[in-house]
Amino acid sequence: MMPRFQRPTGTHDILPEEQPYWEYVTEFAVRLARRAGFERIDVPIFEATELFARGIGATTDVVEKEMYTFTDKGGESLTLRPEFTAGVVRAYIENGMHVRPQPVKLYSVGPVFRYDRPQAGRFRQFHQFNMEILGEMDPLADLEVMLLIWDLYAGLGFRDLSFQLNSTGCPRCRPGYVQVLKEYYEKHIGEICEDCRRRLARNPLRVLDCKADVCQPVIAAAPPITDHLCDECADHFARLRGYLDLLGRPYTLNHRLVRGLDYYTKTVFEVWAAGIGAQAAVCGGGRYDGLAEALGGPPTPGVGVAAGIERIIMVMKAQELEVPPLPAPAVFLAHLGDRARREAVRLADELRRAGVAVWTAFGDRGLKSQMREADKRGARYVVILGEDELARGAAAVRDMAASEQAEIPMEELVPWLRQRVGA
RNA sequence: GUGGGUGUGGCCUAAGGGUUAGGGCACCUGGUUGUGGCCCAGGAGAGUGUGGGUUCGAGUCCCACCAUCCACCCCA
């Protein structure tokens, strides 16, 4: 036997049965974004490797060990996007979008790729719904992104979410904080795990979200970054929190929240859900005021969020949230004999042009078999074309749910079905 | 990269080391002339993830690899 092909590790086939979730979630998210004035942008699935290395940060896990990087036939190093923001900001710069009315609000949906060990809620190819506001430093922009993502989950009916918020400062104040943190940790070097000793040298902020038991007391007593923000960052953060309080949106101030992408400045946030395993974050986002400049563009503040669609769907299933089924073909066309088959072909074409979803029987089978098929496909009406009906210039139409059948003159058939099916 | 669990038709699952791997769901056909769901009958579909080994004999035991799930790590 031929060796069977399998999907690559960490990828998934999204079968028809799953599509109601996907369609519902993405449509809901898109409607939400458009309502707030976001426009759609599609950026390439692969970009120059350097874009991600510079944008996300060369020492981040994403860049260091999670990228799908390859060399194309022209010898260029390309990488499957591990996230949207770098590509969207690149597109903003490259297409001169800074001359448009600012800010520019953009949303995207699509697959992203990270070479990671799969587990519950973690895949190598997964999908994100992404929103970015470029060219605006007002904390109201941060607020808008957060409110929209909040409304997304609320609108889908999510319960038991936890909104985690922090500020990571900016290049002016962060180095000072890192120094303070390092000094604090030096004093407790004997009380922390080995990983953290390494982190301290490479990416000190990461010690804050260490999960090792030994490190917990040290982290709990660590100086919070929010006590070491510069005036500008402190003001920004205070205003954002003020708006959130004003609107009564609950959030948890989490001074341990350190995101794995280096471009963040000031605001960072994540939303956590319960019941979907260890990978609880359903979205993550924040402000990245230095990114555009780091990518060679004009200084442009920005703030954005990315939500993982697979995880959203996992939450929906865990919380037993229903989604509407996708429509089945309304009409099944059964036919008996050659003449009827030819008439069926013509009729199916006419009905579809008129906007009626039609499934036609293939092959040359008995009516019983065709009826069985119509039932399994969930057709509301079965149009039966046979010699008798053709002779009378009519078709039998059976209402499957009501088990009632009527004969409809051929010339009235299309409008009759259109009206009933709502096409 | 590390650790643990699992691996029998499309899906779920049975088989105390011993006849041609059993069943359920789903699928197909039929139960008289052209009518679905329920029911009945029949049919097709796997040699048990892959490769080695132990044994007279392996789906059952051992080893390796692969896949998958879960966890670490990191995040969506």
PDB file of C-alpha atoms in Angstrom, chain A residues 71-262:
ATOM      1  CA  THR A  71      15.422  30.335   1.301  1.00  0.00           C
ATOM      2  CA  ASP A  72      13.629  30.790  -2.004  1.00  0.00           C
ATOM      3  CA  LYS A  73      15.078  30.002  -5.415  1.00  0.00           C
ATOM      4  CA  GLY A  74      16.451  33.504  -5.671  1.00  0.00           C
ATOM      5  CA  GLY A  75      18.450  32.965  -2.502  1.00  0.00           C
ATOM      6  CA  GLU A  76      16.318  35.259  -0.375  1.00  0.00           C
ATOM      7  CA  SER A  77      15.512  34.369   3.196  1.00  0.00           C
ATOM      8  CA  LEU A  78      11.758  34.443   3.730  1.00  0.00           C
ATOM      9  CA  THR A  79       9.623  33.564   6.743  1.00  0.00           C
ATOM     10  CA  LEU A  80       6.001  32.526   7.113  1.00  0.00           C
ATOM     11  CA  ARG A  81       4.437  35.252   9.219  1.00  0.00           C
ATOM     12  CA  PRO A  82       4.381  34.385  12.919  1.00  0.00           C
ATOM     13  CA  GLU A  83       2.071  37.350  13.566  1.00  0.00           C
ATOM     14  CA  PHE A  84       0.437  40.234  11.709  1.00  0.00           C
ATOM     15  CA  THR A  85       1.766  43.440  13.182  1.00  0.00           C
ATOM     16  CA  ALA A  86       5.189  43.531  11.534  1.00  0.00           C
ATOM     17  CA  GLY A  87       3.694  42.924   8.087  1.00  0.00           C
ATOM     18  CA  VAL A  88       0.914  45.443   8.556  1.00  0.00           C
ATOM     19  CA  VAL A  89       3.334  48.127   9.714  1.00  0.00           C
ATOM     20  CA  ARG A  90       5.624  47.314   6.797  1.00  0.00           C
ATOM     21  CA  ALA A  91       2.650  47.754   4.441  1.00  0.00           C
ATOM     22  CA  TYR A  92       1.767  51.047   6.129  1.00  0.00           C
ATOM     23  CA  ILE A  93       5.263  52.346   5.524  1.00  0.00           C
ATOM     24  CA  GLU A  94       5.734  50.907   2.055  1.00  0.00           C
ATOM     25  CA  ASN A  95       2.416  52.217   0.769  1.00  0.00           C
ATOM     26  CA  GLY A  96       2.892  55.668   2.249  1.00  0.00           C
ATOM     27  CA  MET A  97      -0.174  55.325   4.381  1.00  0.00           C
ATOM     28  CA  HIS A  98       1.108  58.093   6.656  1.00  0.00           C
ATOM     29  CA  VAL A  99      -0.302  60.554   4.121  1.00  0.00           C
ATOM     30  CA  ARG A 100      -3.809  59.250   4.688  1.00  0.00           C
ATOM     31  CA  PRO A 101      -5.971  60.812   7.361  1.00  0.00           C
ATOM     32  CA  GLN A 102      -4.462  59.619  10.642  1.00  0.00           C
ATOM     33  CA  PRO A 103      -4.920  57.390  12.407  1.00  0.00           C
ATOM     34  CA  VAL A 104      -5.247  54.482  10.001  1.00  0.00           C
ATOM     35  CA  LYS A 105      -7.291  51.614  11.405  1.00  0.00           C
ATOM     36  CA  LEU A 106      -6.756  48.215   9.850  1.00  0.00           C
ATOM     37  CA  TYR A 107      -7.983  44.705  10.468  1.00  0.00           C
ATOM     38  CA  SER A 108      -6.874  41.357   9.040  1.00  0.00           C
ATOM     39  CA  VAL A 109      -7.818  37.709   9.330  1.00  0.00           C
ATOM     40  CA  GLY A 110      -5.725  34.777   8.343  1.00  0.00           C
ATOM     41  CA  PRO A 111      -3.238  32.070   9.167  1.00  0.00           C
ATOM     42  CA  VAL A 112       0.004  32.629  11.052  1.00  0.00           C
ATOM     43  CA  PHE A 113       2.758  30.110  11.656  1.00  0.00           C
ATOM     44  CA  ARG A 114       4.957  29.234  14.583  1.00  0.00           C
ATOM     45  CA  TYR A 115       7.198  26.206  14.896  1.00  0.00           C
ATOM     46  CA  ASP A 116       6.258  25.112  18.372  1.00  0.00           C
ATOM     47  CA  ARG A 117       5.471  21.865  20.120  1.00  0.00           C
ATOM     48  CA  PRO A 118       1.714  21.395  19.692  1.00  0.00           C
ATOM     49  CA  GLN A 119      -0.527  20.955  22.713  1.00  0.00           C
ATOM     50  CA  ALA A 120      -4.021  21.917  23.769  1.00  0.00           C
ATOM     51  CA  GLY A 121      -4.756  25.241  22.097  1.00  0.00           C
ATOM     52  CA  ARG A 122      -1.400  25.502  20.411  1.00  0.00           C
ATOM     53  CA  PHE A 123      -0.770  24.780  16.773  1.00  0.00           C
ATOM     54  CA  ARG A 124       1.898  25.428  14.208  1.00  0.00           C
ATOM     55  CA  GLN A 125      -0.552  26.938  11.803  1.00  0.00           C
ATOM     56  CA  PHE A 126      -3.302  28.891  13.491  1.00  0.00           C
ATOM     57  CA  HIS A 127      -5.508  31.843  12.704  1.00  0.00           C
ATOM     58  CA  GLN A 128      -5.694  35.311  14.072  1.00  0.00           C
ATOM     59  CA  PHE A 129      -8.088  38.171  13.886  1.00  0.00           C
ATOM     60  CA  ASN A 130      -5.932  41.285  14.050  1.00  0.00           C
ATOM     61  CA  MET A 131      -6.607  44.986  14.558  1.00  0.00           C
ATOM     62  CA  GLU A 132      -4.150  47.870  14.451  1.00  0.00           C
ATOM     63  CA  ILE A 133      -4.497  51.621  14.942  1.00  0.00           C
ATOM     64  CA  LEU A 134      -1.535  53.388  13.357  1.00  0.00           C
ATOM     65  CA  GLY A 135      -0.572  57.021  13.799  1.00  0.00           C
ATOM     66  CA  GLU A 136      -2.285  57.764  17.085  1.00  0.00           C
ATOM     67  CA  MET A 137      -0.777  58.155  20.524  1.00  0.00           C
ATOM     68  CA  ASP A 138      -3.906  59.099  22.419  1.00  0.00           C
ATOM     69  CA  PRO A 139      -4.674  56.464  25.064  1.00  0.00           C
ATOM     70  CA  LEU A 140      -8.170  56.539  23.638  1.00  0.00           C
ATOM     71  CA  ALA A 141      -6.750  54.448  20.810  1.00  0.00           C
ATOM     72  CA  ASP A 142      -5.531  51.853  23.305  1.00  0.00           C
ATOM     73  CA  LEU A 143      -8.938  51.994  24.890  1.00  0.00           C
ATOM     74  CA  GLU A 144     -10.734  51.485  21.599  1.00  0.00           C
ATOM     75  CA  VAL A 145      -8.776  48.367  20.755  1.00  0.00           C
ATOM     76  CA  MET A 146      -9.383  46.964  24.205  1.00  0.00           C
ATOM     77  CA  LEU A 147     -13.084  47.762  24.152  1.00  0.00           C
ATOM     78  CA  LEU A 148     -13.514  46.163  20.760  1.00  0.00           C
ATOM     79  CA  ILE A 149     -11.843  42.967  21.814  1.00  0.00           C
ATOM     80  CA  TRP A 150     -13.895  43.040  24.974  1.00  0.00           C
ATOM     81  CA  ASP A 151     -17.072  43.459  22.931  1.00  0.00           C
ATOM     82  CA  LEU A 152     -16.029  40.627  20.666  1.00  0.00           C
ATOM     83  CA  TYR A 153     -15.896  38.173  23.540  1.00  0.00           C
ATOM     84  CA  ALA A 154     -18.943  39.613  25.249  1.00  0.00           C
ATOM     85  CA  GLY A 155     -20.885  39.472  22.009  1.00  0.00           C
ATOM     86  CA  LEU A 156     -19.964  35.843  21.520  1.00  0.00           C
ATOM     87  CA  GLY A 157     -21.305  35.166  24.995  1.00  0.00           C
ATOM     88  CA  PHE A 158     -18.048  34.404  26.792  1.00  0.00           C
ATOM     89  CA  ARG A 159     -18.102  34.049  30.542  1.00  0.00           C
ATOM     90  CA  ASP A 160     -15.273  34.034  33.065  1.00  0.00           C
ATOM     91  CA  LEU A 161     -12.719  36.080  31.208  1.00  0.00           C
ATOM     92  CA  SER A 162      -9.879  37.833  32.851  1.00  0.00           C
ATOM     93  CA  PHE A 163      -8.506  40.991  31.343  1.00  0.00           C
ATOM     94  CA  GLN A 164      -4.837  41.427  32.231  1.00  0.00           C
ATOM     95  CA  LEU A 165      -3.280  44.861  31.912  1.00  0.00           C
ATOM     96  CA  ASN A 166       0.172  46.308  32.390  1.00  0.00           C
ATOM     97  CA  SER A 167       2.505  48.951  31.041  1.00  0.00           C
ATOM     98  CA  THR A 168       5.997  48.096  29.866  1.00  0.00           C
ATOM     99  CA  GLY A 169       7.186  51.666  29.681  1.00  0.00           C
ATOM    100  CA  CYS A 170       9.235  53.032  26.843  1.00  0.00           C
ATOM    101  CA  PRO A 171      12.905  53.245  25.823  1.00  0.00           C
ATOM    102  CA  ARG A 172      13.273  56.189  28.156  1.00  0.00           C
ATOM    103  CA  CYS A 173      12.075  54.536  31.328  1.00  0.00           C
ATOM    104  CA  ARG A 174      12.384  50.820  30.746  1.00  0.00           C
ATOM    105  CA  PRO A 175      16.197  50.588  30.971  1.00  0.00           C
ATOM    106  CA  GLY A 176      16.055  52.224  34.381  1.00  0.00           C
ATOM    107  CA  TYR A 177      13.466  49.748  35.538  1.00  0.00           C
ATOM    108  CA  VAL A 178      15.408  46.796  34.168  1.00  0.00           C
ATOM    109  CA  GLN A 179      18.359  48.028  36.218  1.00  0.00           C
ATOM    110  CA  VAL A 180      16.245  48.187  39.349  1.00  0.00           C
ATOM    111  CA  LEU A 181      14.863  44.743  38.645  1.00  0.00           C
ATOM    112  CA  LYS A 182      18.303  43.293  38.064  1.00  0.00           C
ATOM    113  CA  GLU A 183      19.621  44.749  41.279  1.00  0.00           C
ATOM    114  CA  TYR A 184      16.680  43.347  43.154  1.00  0.00           C
ATOM    115  CA  TYR A 185      17.227  39.925  41.619  1.00  0.00           C
ATOM    116  CA  GLU A 186      20.949  39.941  42.327  1.00  0.00           C
ATOM    117  CA  LYS A 187      20.053  40.106  45.979  1.00  0.00           C
ATOM    118  CA  HIS A 188      17.866  37.044  45.628  1.00  0.00           C
ATOM    119  CA  ILE A 189      19.979  35.110  43.165  1.00  0.00           C
ATOM    120  CA  GLY A 190      20.093  32.106  45.489  1.00  0.00           C
ATOM    121  CA  GLU A 191      16.316  31.880  45.706  1.00  0.00           C
ATOM    122  CA  ILE A 192      15.437  31.667  42.018  1.00  0.00           C
ATOM    123  CA  CYS A 193      15.372  28.929  39.419  1.00  0.00           C
ATOM    124  CA  GLU A 194      18.116  28.259  36.965  1.00  0.00           C
ATOM    125  CA  ASP A 195      16.099  29.502  33.995  1.00  0.00           C
ATOM    126  CA  CYS A 196      15.640  32.834  35.668  1.00  0.00           C
ATOM    127  CA  ARG A 197      19.348  33.209  36.242  1.00  0.00           C
ATOM    128  CA  ARG A 198      19.740  32.829  32.497  1.00  0.00           C
ATOM    129  CA  ARG A 199      16.843  35.157  31.748  1.00  0.00           C
ATOM    130  CA  LEU A 200      18.345  37.837  33.921  1.00  0.00           C
ATOM    131  CA  ALA A 201      21.198  38.197  31.494  1.00  0.00           C
ATOM    132  CA  ARG A 202      19.297  37.782  28.245  1.00  0.00           C
ATOM    133  CA  ASN A 203      15.795  39.168  28.692  1.00  0.00           C
ATOM    134  CA  PRO A 204      15.414  40.315  32.295  1.00  0.00           C
ATOM    135  CA  LEU A 205      11.718  41.252  32.142  1.00  0.00           C
ATOM    136  CA  ARG A 206      10.861  37.641  31.458  1.00  0.00           C
ATOM    137  CA  VAL A 207      11.803  36.609  34.996  1.00  0.00           C
ATOM    138  CA  LEU A 208       8.519  38.189  36.013  1.00  0.00           C
ATOM    139  CA  ASP A 209       6.352  35.567  34.371  1.00  0.00           C
ATOM    140  CA  CYS A 210       8.364  32.558  35.509  1.00  0.00           C
ATOM    141  CA  LYS A 211       6.086  29.774  36.728  1.00  0.00           C
ATOM    142  CA  ALA A 212       8.611  27.926  38.891  1.00  0.00           C
ATOM    143  CA  ASP A 213       7.449  27.592  42.478  1.00  0.00           C
ATOM    144  CA  VAL A 214      10.730  28.767  43.961  1.00  0.00           C
ATOM    145  CA  CYS A 215      10.513  32.018  42.046  1.00  0.00           C
ATOM    146  CA  GLN A 216       7.016  32.969  43.140  1.00  0.00           C
ATOM    147  CA  PRO A 217       7.901  34.727  46.404  1.00  0.00           C
ATOM    148  CA  VAL A 218      10.686  36.619  44.683  1.00  0.00           C
ATOM    149  CA  ILE A 219       8.370  37.740  41.904  1.00  0.00           C
ATOM    150  CA  ALA A 220       5.642  38.732  44.311  1.00  0.00           C
ATOM    151  CA  ALA A 221       7.998  41.068  46.133  1.00  0.00           C
ATOM    152  CA  ALA A 222       9.684  42.417  42.993  1.00  0.00           C
ATOM    153  CA  PRO A 223       9.387  46.114  42.277  1.00  0.00           C
ATOM    154  CA  PRO A 224       6.538  46.679  39.804  1.00  0.00           C
ATOM    155  CA  ILE A 225       7.394  48.451  36.579  1.00  0.00           C
ATOM    156  CA  THR A 226       4.477  50.781  37.003  1.00  0.00           C
ATOM    157  CA  ASP A 227       6.324  52.406  39.888  1.00  0.00           C
ATOM    158  CA  HIS A 228       9.196  53.267  37.560  1.00  0.00           C
ATOM    159  CA  LEU A 229       7.501  54.702  34.511  1.00  0.00           C
ATOM    160  CA  CYS A 230       8.563  58.053  33.112  1.00  0.00           C
ATOM    161  CA  ASP A 231       6.051  60.878  33.344  1.00  0.00           C
ATOM    162  CA  GLU A 232       4.769  60.363  29.837  1.00  0.00           C
ATOM    163  CA  CYS A 233       4.228  56.627  30.266  1.00  0.00           C
ATOM    164  CA  ALA A 234       2.743  57.058  33.712  1.00  0.00           C
ATOM    165  CA  ASP A 235       0.330  59.672  32.405  1.00  0.00           C
ATOM    166  CA  HIS A 236      -0.640  57.530  29.442  1.00  0.00           C
ATOM    167  CA  PHE A 237      -1.283  54.571  31.688  1.00  0.00           C
ATOM    168  CA  ALA A 238      -3.220  56.613  34.215  1.00  0.00           C
ATOM    169  CA  ARG A 239      -5.477  58.057  31.539  1.00  0.00           C
ATOM    170  CA  LEU A 240      -6.128  54.652  29.995  1.00  0.00           C
ATOM    171  CA  ARG A 241      -7.028  53.237  33.386  1.00  0.00           C
ATOM    172  CA  GLY A 242      -9.211  56.239  34.049  1.00  0.00           C
ATOM    173  CA  TYR A 243     -11.224  55.548  30.898  1.00  0.00           C
ATOM    174  CA  LEU A 244     -11.566  51.875  31.747  1.00  0.00           C
ATOM    175  CA  ASP A 245     -12.785  52.728  35.219  1.00  0.00           C
ATOM    176  CA  LEU A 246     -15.158  55.329  33.829  1.00  0.00           C
ATOM    177  CA  LEU A 247     -16.707  52.670  31.593  1.00  0.00           C
ATOM    178  CA  GLY A 248     -16.733  50.132  34.380  1.00  0.00           C
ATOM    179  CA  ARG A 249     -14.662  47.586  32.501  1.00  0.00           C
ATOM    180  CA  PRO A 250     -13.015  45.297  35.002  1.00  0.00           C
ATOM    181  CA  TYR A 251      -9.380  44.382  34.522  1.00  0.00           C
ATOM    182  CA  THR A 252      -6.561  42.976  36.555  1.00  0.00           C
ATOM    183  CA  LEU A 253      -3.473  45.059  36.951  1.00  0.00           C
ATOM    184  CA  ASN A 254      -0.746  42.509  36.346  1.00  0.00           C
ATOM    185  CA  HIS A 255       2.755  43.802  36.804  1.00  0.00           C
ATOM    186  CA  ARG A 256       4.040  40.382  35.790  1.00  0.00           C
ATOM    187  CA  LEU A 257       2.503  40.619  32.338  1.00  0.00           C
ATOM    188  CA  VAL A 258       5.452  40.774  30.005  1.00  0.00           C
ATOM    189  CA  ARG A 259       4.773  40.019  26.415  1.00  0.00           C
ATOM    190  CA  GLY A 260       7.091  38.001  24.235  1.00  0.00           C
ATOM    191  CA  LEU A 261       7.442  40.527  21.472  1.00  0.00           C
ATOM    192  CA  ASP A 262      10.036  43.231  21.928  1.00  0.00           C
TER     193      ASP A 262
END
